PDB file of C-alpha atoms (C1' of nucleotides) in Angstrom:
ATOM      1  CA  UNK A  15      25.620   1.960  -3.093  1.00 51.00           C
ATOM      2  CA  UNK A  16      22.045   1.713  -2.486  1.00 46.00           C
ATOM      3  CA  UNK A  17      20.320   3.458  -5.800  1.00 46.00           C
ATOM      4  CA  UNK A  18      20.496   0.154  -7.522  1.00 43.00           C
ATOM      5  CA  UNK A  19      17.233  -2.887  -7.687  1.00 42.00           C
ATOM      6  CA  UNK A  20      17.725  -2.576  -3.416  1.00 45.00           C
ATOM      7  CA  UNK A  21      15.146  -0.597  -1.730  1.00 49.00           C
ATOM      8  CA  UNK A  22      14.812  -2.730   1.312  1.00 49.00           C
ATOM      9  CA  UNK A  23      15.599  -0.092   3.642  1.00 48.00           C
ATOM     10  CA  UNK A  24      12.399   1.254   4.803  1.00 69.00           C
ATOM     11  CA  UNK A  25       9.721  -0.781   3.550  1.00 81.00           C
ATOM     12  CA  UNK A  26       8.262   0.157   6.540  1.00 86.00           C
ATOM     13  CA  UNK A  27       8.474   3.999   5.848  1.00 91.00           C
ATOM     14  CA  UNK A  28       7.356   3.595   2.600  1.00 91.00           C
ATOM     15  CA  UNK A  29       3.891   1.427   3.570  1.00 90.00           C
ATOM     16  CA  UNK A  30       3.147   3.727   6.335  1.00 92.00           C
ATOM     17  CA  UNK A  31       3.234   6.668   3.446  1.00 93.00           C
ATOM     18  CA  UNK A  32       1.530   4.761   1.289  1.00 92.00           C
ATOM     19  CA  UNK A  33      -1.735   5.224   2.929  1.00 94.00           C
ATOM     20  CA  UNK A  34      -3.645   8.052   0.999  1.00 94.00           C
ATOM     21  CA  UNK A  35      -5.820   8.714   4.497  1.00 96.00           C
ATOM     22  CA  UNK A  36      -1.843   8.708   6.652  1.00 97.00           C
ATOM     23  CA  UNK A  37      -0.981  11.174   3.462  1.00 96.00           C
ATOM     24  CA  UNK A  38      -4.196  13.034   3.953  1.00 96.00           C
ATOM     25  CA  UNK A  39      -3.090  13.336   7.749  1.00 97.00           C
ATOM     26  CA  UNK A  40       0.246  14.124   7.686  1.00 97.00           C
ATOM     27  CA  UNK A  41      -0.575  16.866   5.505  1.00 96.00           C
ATOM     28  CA  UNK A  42      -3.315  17.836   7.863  1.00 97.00           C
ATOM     29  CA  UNK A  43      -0.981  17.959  11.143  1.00 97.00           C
ATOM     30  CA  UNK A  44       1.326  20.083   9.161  1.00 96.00           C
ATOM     31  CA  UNK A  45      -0.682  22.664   8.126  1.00 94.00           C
ATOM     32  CA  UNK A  46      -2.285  23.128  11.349  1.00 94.00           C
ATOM     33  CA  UNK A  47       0.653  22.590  13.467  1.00 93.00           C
ATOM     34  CA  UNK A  48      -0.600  19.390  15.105  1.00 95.00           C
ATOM     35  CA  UNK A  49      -3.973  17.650  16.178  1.00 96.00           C
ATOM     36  CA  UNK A  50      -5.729  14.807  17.897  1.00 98.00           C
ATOM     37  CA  UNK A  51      -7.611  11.975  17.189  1.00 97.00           C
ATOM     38  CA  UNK A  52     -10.799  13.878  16.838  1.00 97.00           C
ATOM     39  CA  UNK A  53      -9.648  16.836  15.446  1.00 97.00           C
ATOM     40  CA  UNK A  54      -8.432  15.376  12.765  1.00 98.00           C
ATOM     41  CA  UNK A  55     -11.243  13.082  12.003  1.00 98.00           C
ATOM     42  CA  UNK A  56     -13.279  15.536  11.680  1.00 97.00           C
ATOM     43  CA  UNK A  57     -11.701  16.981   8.707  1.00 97.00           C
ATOM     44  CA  UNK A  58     -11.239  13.361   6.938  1.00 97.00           C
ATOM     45  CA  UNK A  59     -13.849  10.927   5.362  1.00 96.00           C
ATOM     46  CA  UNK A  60     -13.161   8.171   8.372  1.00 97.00           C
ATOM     47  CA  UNK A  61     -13.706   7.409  12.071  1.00 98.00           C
ATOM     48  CA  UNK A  62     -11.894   8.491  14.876  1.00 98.00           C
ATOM     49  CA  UNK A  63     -11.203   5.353  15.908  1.00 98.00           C
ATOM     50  CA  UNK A  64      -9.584   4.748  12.434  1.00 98.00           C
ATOM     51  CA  UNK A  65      -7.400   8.030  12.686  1.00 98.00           C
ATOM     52  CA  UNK A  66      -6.257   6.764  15.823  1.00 98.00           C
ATOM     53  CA  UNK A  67      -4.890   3.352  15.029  1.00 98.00           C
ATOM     54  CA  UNK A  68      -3.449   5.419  11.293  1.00 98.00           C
ATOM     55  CA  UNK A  69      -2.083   7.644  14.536  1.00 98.00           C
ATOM     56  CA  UNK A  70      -0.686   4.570  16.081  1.00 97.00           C
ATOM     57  CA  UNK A  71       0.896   3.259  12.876  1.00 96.00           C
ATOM     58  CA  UNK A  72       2.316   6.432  12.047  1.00 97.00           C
ATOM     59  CA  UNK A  73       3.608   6.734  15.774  1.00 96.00           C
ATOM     60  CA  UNK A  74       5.518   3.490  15.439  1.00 94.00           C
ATOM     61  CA  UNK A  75       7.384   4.399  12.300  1.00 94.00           C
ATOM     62  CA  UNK A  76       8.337   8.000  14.039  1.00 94.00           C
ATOM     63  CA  UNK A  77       6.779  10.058  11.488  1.00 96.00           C
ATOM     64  CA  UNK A  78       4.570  11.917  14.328  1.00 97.00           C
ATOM     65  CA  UNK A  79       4.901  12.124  18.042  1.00 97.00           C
ATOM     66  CA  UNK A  80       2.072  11.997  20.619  1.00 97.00           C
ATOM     67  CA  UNK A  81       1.537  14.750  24.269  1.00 96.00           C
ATOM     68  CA  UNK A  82      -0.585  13.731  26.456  1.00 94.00           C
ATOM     69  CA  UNK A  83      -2.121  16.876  27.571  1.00 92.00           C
ATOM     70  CA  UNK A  84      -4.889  16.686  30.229  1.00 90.00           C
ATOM     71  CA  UNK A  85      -7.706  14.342  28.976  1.00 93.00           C
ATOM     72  CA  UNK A  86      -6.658  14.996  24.749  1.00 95.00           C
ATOM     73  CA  UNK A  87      -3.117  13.580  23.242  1.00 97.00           C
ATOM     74  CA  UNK A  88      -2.078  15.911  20.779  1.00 97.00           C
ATOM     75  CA  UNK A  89       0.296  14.537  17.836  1.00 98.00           C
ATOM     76  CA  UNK A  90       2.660  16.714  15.972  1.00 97.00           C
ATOM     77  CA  UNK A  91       4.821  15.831  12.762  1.00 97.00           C
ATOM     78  CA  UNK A  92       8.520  15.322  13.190  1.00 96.00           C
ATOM     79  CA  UNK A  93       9.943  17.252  10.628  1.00 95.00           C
ATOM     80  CA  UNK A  94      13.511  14.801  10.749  1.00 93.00           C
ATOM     81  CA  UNK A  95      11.539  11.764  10.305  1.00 93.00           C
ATOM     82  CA  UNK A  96       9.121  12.961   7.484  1.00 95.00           C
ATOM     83  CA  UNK A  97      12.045  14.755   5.418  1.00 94.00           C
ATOM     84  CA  UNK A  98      13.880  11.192   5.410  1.00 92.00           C
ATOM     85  CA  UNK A  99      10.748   9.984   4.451  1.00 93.00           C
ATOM     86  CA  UNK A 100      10.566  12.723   1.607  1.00 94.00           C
ATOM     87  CA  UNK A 101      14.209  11.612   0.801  1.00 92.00           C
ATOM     88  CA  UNK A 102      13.533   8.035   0.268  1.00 90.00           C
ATOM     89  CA  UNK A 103      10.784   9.181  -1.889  1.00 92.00           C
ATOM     90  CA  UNK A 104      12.780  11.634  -4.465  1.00 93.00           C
ATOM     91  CA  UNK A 105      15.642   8.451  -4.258  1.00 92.00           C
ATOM     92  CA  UNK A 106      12.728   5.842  -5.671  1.00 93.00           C
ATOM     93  CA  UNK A 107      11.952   8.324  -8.186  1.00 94.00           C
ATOM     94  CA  UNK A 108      15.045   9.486  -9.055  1.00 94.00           C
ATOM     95  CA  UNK A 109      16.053   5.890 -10.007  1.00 94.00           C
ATOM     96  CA  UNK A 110      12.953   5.266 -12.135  1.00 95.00           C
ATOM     97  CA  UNK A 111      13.466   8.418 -13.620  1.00 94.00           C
ATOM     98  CA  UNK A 112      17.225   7.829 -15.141  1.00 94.00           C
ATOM     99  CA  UNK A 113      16.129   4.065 -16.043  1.00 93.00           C
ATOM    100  CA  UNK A 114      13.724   5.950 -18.546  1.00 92.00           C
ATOM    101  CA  UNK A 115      16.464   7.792 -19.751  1.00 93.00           C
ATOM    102  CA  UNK A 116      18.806   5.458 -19.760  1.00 89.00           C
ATOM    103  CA  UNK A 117      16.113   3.741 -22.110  1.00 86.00           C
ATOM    104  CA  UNK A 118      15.244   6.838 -23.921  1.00 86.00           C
ATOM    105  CA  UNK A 119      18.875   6.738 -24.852  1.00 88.00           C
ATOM    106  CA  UNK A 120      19.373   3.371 -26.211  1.00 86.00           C
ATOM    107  CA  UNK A 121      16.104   3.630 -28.074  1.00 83.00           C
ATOM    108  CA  UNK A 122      17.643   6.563 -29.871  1.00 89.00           C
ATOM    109  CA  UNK A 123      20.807   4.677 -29.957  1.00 91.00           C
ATOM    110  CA  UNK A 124      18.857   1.818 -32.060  1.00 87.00           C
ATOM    111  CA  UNK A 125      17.026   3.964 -34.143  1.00 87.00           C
ATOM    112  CA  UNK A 126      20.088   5.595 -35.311  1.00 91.00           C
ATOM    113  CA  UNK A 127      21.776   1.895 -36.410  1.00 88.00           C
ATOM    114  CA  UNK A 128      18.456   1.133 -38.119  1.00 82.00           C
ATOM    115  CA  UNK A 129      18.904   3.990 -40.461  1.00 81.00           C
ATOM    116  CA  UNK A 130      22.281   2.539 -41.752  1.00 74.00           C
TER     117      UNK A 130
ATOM    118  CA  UNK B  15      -4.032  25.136  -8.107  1.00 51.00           C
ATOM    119  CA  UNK B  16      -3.300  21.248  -6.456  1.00 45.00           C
ATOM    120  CA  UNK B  17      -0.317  21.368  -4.683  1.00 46.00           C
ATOM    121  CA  UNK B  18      -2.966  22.532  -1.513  1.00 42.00           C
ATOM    122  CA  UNK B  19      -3.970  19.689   0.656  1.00 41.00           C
ATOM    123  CA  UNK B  20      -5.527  17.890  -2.076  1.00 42.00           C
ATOM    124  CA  UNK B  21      -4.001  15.164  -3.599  1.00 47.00           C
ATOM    125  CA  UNK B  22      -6.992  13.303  -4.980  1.00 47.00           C
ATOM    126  CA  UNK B  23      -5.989  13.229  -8.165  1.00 46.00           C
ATOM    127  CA  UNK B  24      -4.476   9.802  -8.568  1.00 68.00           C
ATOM    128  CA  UNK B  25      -4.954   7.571  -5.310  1.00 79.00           C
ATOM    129  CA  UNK B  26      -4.847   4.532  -7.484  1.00 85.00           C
ATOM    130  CA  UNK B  27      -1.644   5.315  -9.121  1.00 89.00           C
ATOM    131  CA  UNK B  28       0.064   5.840  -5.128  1.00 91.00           C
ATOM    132  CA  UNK B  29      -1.523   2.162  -4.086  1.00 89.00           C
ATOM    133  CA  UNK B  30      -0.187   1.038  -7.187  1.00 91.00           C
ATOM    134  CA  UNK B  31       3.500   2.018  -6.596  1.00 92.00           C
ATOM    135  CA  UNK B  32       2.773   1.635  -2.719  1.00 91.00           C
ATOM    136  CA  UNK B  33       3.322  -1.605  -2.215  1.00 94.00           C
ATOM    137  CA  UNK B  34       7.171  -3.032  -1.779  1.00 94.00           C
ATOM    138  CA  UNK B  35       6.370  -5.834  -4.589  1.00 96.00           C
ATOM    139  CA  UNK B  36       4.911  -3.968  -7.270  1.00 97.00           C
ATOM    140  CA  UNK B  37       7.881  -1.487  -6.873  1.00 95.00           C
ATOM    141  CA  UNK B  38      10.360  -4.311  -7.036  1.00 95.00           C
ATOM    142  CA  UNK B  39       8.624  -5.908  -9.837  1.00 97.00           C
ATOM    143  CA  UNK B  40       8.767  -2.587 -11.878  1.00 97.00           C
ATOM    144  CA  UNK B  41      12.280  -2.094 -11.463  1.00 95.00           C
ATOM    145  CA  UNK B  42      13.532  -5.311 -12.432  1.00 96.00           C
ATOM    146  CA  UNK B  43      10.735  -4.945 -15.502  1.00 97.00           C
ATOM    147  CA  UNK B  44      13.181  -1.913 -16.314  1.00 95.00           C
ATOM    148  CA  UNK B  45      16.121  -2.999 -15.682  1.00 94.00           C
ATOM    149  CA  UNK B  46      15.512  -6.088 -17.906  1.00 94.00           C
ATOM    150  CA  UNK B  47      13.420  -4.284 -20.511  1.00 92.00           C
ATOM    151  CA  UNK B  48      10.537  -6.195 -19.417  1.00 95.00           C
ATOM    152  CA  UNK B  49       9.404  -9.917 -18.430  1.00 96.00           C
ATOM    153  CA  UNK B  50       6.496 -12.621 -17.697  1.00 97.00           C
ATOM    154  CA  UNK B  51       4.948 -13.545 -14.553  1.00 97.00           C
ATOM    155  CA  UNK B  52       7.852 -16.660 -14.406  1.00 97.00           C
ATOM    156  CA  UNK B  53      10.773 -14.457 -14.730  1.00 97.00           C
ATOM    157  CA  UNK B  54       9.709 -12.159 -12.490  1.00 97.00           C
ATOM    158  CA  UNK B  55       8.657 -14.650  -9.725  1.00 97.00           C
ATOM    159  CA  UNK B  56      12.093 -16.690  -9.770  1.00 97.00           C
ATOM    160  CA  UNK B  57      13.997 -13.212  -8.827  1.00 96.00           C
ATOM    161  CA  UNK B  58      11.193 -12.668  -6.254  1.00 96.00           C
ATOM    162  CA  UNK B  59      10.331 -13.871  -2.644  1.00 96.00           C
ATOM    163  CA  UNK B  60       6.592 -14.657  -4.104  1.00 97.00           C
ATOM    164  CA  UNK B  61       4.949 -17.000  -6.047  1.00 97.00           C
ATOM    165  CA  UNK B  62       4.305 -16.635  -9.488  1.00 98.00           C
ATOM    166  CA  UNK B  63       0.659 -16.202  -9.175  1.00 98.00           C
ATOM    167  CA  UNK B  64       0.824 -13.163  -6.645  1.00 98.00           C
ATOM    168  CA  UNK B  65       3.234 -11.406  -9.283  1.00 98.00           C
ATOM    169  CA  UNK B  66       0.656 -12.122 -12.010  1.00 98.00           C
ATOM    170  CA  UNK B  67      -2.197 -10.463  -9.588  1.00 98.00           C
ATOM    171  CA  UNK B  68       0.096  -7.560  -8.986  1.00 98.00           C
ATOM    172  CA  UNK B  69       0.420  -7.675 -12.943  1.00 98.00           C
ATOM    173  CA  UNK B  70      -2.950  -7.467 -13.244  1.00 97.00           C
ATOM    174  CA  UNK B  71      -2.860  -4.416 -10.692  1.00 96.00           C
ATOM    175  CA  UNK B  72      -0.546  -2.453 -12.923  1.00 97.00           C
ATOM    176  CA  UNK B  73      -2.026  -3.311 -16.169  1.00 96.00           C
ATOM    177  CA  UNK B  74      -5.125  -1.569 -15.000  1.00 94.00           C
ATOM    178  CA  UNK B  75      -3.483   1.802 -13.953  1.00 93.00           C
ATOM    179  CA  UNK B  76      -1.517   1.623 -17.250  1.00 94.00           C
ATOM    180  CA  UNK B  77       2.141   1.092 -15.653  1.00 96.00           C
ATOM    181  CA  UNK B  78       2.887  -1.966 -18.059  1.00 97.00           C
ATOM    182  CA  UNK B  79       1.454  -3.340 -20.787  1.00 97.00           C
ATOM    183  CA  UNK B  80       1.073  -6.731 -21.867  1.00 97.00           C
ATOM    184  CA  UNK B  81       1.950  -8.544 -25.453  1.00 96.00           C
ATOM    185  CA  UNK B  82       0.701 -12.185 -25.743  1.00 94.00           C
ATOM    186  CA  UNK B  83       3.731 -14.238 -26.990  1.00 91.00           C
ATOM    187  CA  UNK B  84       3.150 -17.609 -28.298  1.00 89.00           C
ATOM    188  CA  UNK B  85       2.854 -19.495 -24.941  1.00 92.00           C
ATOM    189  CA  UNK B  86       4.405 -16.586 -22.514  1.00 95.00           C
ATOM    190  CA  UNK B  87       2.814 -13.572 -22.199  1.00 97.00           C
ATOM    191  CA  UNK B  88       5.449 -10.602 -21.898  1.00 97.00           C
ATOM    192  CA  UNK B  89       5.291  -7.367 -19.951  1.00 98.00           C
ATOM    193  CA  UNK B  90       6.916  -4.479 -20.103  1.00 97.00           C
ATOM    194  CA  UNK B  91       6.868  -0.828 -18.588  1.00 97.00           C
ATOM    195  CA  UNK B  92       4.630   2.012 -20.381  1.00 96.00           C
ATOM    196  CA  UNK B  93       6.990   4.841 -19.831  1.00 94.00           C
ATOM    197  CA  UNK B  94       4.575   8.039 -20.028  1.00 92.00           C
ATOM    198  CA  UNK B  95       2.761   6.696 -17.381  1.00 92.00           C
ATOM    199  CA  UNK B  96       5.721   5.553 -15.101  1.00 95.00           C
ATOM    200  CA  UNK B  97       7.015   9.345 -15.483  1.00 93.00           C
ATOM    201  CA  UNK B  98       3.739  10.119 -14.304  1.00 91.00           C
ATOM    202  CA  UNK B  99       3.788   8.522 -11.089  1.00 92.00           C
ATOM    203  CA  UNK B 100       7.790   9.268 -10.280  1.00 93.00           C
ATOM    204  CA  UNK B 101       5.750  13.199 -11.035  1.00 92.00           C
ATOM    205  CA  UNK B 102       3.401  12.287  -8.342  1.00 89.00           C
ATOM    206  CA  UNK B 103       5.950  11.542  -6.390  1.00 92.00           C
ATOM    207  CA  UNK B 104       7.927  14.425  -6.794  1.00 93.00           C
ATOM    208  CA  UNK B 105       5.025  16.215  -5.923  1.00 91.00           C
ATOM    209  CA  UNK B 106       3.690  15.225  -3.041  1.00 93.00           C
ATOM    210  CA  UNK B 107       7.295  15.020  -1.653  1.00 94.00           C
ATOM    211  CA  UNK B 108       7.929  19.029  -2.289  1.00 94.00           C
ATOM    212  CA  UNK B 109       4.829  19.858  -0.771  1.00 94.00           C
ATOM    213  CA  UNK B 110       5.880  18.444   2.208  1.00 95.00           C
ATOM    214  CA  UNK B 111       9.576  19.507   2.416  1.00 95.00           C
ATOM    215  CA  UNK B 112       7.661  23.260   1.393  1.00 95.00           C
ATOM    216  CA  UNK B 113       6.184  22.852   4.559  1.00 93.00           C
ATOM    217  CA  UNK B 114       8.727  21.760   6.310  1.00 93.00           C
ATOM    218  CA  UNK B 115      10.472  24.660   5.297  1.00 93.00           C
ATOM    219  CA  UNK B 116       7.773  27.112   5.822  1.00 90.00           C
ATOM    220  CA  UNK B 117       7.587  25.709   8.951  1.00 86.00           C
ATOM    221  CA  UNK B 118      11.230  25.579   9.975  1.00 87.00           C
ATOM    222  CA  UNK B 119      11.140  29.834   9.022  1.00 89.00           C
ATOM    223  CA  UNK B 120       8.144  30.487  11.208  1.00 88.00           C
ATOM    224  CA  UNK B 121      10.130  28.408  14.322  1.00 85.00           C
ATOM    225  CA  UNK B 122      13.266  31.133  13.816  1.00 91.00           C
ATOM    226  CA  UNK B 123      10.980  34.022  13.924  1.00 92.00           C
ATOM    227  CA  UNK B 124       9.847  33.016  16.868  1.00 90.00           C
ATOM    228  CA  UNK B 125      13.114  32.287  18.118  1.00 89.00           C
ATOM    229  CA  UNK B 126      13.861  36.180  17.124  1.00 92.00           C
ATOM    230  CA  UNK B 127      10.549  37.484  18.337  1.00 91.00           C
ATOM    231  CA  UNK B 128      11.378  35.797  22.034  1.00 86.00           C
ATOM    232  CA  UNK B 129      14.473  37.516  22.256  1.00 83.00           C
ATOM    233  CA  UNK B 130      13.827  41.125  22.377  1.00 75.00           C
TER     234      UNK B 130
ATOM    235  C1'  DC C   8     -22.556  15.900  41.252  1.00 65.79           C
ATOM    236  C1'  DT C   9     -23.783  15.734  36.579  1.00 65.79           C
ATOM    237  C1'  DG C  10     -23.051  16.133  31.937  1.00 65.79           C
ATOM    238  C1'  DA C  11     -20.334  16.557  27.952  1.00 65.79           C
ATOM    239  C1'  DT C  12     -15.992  15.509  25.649  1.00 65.79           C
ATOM    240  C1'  DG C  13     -11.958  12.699  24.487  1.00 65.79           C
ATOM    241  C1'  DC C  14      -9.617   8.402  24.679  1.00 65.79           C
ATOM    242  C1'  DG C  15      -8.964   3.164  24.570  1.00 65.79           C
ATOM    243  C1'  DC C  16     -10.434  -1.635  23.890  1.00 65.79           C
ATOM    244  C1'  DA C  17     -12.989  -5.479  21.603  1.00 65.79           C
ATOM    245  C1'  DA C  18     -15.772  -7.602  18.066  1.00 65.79           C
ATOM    246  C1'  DC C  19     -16.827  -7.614  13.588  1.00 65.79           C
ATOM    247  C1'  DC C  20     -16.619  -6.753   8.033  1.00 65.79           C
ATOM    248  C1'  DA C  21     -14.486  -6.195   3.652  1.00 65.79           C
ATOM    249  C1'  DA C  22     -10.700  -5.794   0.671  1.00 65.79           C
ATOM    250  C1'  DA C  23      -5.972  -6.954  -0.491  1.00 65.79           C
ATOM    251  C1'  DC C  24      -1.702  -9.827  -0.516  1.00 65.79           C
ATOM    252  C1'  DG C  25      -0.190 -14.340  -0.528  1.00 65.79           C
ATOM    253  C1'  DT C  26      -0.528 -19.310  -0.715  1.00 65.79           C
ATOM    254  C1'  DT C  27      -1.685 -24.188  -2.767  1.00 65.79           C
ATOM    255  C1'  DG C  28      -3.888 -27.070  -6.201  1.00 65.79           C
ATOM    256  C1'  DC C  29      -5.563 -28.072 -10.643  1.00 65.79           C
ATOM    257  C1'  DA C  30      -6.905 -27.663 -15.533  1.00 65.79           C
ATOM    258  C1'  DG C  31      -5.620 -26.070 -20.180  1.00 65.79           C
ATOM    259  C1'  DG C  32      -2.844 -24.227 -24.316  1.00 65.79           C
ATOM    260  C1'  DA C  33       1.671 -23.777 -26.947  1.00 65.79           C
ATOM    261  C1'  DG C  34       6.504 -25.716 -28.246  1.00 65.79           C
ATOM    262  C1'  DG C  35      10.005 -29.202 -28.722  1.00 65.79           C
ATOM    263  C1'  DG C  36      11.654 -33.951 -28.772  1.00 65.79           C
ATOM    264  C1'  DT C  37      11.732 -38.902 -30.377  1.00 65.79           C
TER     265       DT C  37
ATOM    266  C1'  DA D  24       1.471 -38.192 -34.533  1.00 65.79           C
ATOM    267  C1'  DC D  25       2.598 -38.512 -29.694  1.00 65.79           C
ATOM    268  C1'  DC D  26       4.398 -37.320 -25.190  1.00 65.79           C
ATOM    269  C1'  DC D  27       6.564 -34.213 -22.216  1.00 65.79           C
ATOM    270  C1'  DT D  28       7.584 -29.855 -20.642  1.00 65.79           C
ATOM    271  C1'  DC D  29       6.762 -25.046 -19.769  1.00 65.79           C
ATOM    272  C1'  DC D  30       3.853 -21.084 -19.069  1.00 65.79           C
ATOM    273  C1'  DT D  31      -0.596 -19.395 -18.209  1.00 65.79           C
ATOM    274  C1'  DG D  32      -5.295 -18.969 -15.997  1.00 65.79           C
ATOM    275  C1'  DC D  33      -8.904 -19.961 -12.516  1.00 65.79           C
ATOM    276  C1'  DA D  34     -10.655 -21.213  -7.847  1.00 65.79           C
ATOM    277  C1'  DA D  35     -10.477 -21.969  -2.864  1.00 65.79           C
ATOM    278  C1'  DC D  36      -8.412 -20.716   1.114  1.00 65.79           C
ATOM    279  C1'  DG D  37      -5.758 -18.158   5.037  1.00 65.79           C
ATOM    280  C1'  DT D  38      -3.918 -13.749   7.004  1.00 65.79           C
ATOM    281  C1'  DT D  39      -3.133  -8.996   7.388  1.00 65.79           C
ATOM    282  C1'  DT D  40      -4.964  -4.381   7.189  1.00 65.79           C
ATOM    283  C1'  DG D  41      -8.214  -0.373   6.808  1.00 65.79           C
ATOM    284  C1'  DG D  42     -12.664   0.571   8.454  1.00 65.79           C
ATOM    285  C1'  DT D  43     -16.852   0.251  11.197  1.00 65.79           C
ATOM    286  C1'  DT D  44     -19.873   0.019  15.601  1.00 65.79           C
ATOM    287  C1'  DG D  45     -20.476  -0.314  20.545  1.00 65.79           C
ATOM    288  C1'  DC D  46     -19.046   0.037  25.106  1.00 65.79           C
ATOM    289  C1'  DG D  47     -16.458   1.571  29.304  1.00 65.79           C
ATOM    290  C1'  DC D  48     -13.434   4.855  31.504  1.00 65.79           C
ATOM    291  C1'  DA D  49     -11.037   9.238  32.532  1.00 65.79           C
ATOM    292  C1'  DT D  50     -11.118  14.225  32.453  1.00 65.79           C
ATOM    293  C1'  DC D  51     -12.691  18.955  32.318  1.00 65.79           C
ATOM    294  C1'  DA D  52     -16.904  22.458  32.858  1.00 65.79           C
ATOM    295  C1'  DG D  53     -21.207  23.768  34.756  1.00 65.79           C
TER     296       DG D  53
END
DNA sequence: CTGATGCGCAACCAAACGTTGCAGGAGGGT
DNA sequence: ACCCTCCTGCAACGTTTGGTTGCGCATCAG
């Protein structure tokens, strides 16, 4: 199993994520079907030289792919990568969320042997 | 509505959970019902100072809270507020797999369009 | 050819994660 | 009481990372 205290699969998916401006981006490229450097810095409270090493990180990790078309490289999202990515996500909180239960439950559990 | 391209909302909540350590730390605080900057250290590759920092971190955003001892100082994990981030999380993740999705429908229409 | 546009590289700053070292307070022996 | 141990807190320091500015180079449009 993996769902127990191991997460060390993609630490590397989860840091690149856990950029808000990467967040910010990814969103970005998806609603507009893809963008470059500049494009997208123009929407976002940074550089382009700062979108394009976030670019370069997010390259690395697969989340988006680069085209180099004529003097501009457009990047586009791909969609395997970023639904594992939403995956690992729901899995983290999926396990936090039955610990709380789990706890909720005992709680209850001890409240109940109190009252005899 | 928020589930748009803003996410604002809670940016310090994501760093908090973003990085590997704090996410570690906040599982074993559940699994064991909670702990002190020692405990946690020895079942973690960092030093016990670093886990107190990243303490620190979460005790500010409201993810643990703290109850002086005697000589230890224990920790454990504020529920509401962990159910708050795993909503984040949740959130942020559907968006993305809604666009996915959206995305995914638009590609077969094509698909459909190019074949008449 | 010239000018505008887009990219890449390098130097530099600030904040964050991690380390070591040291001083101080709270319990437990004898 | 005393000493010893354990846990905490603070300070200095190094390294990585997100961000900036400035420059040089390639590519398209007039």
């Amino acid at each position: 199993m993996s769902t127990a205290t191991a997460e060390k699969v993609d630490d590397e998916l989860w840091s690149a994520i856990g950029d808000p401006t990467r967040r910010r981006m990814l969103d970005l490229l998806l609603v507009e079907g893809g963008g470059t450097a500049t494009t997208l810095s123009q929407q976002l409270p940074v550089t382009r030289q700062a979108v394009a090493k976030h670019l370069g990180v997010l390259d690395r990790v697969g989340l988006v792919r680069a085209t180099p078309a004529g003097r501009e490289k457009r990047y586009r999202v791909d969609d395997a990568q970023l639904a594992r990515a939403v995956a690992q996500l729901a899995s983290v909180g999926s396990a936090w969320d039955a610990r709380l239960r789990r706890i909720k439950r005992i709680a209850e559990a001890i409240q109940r042997a109190q009252q005899d």
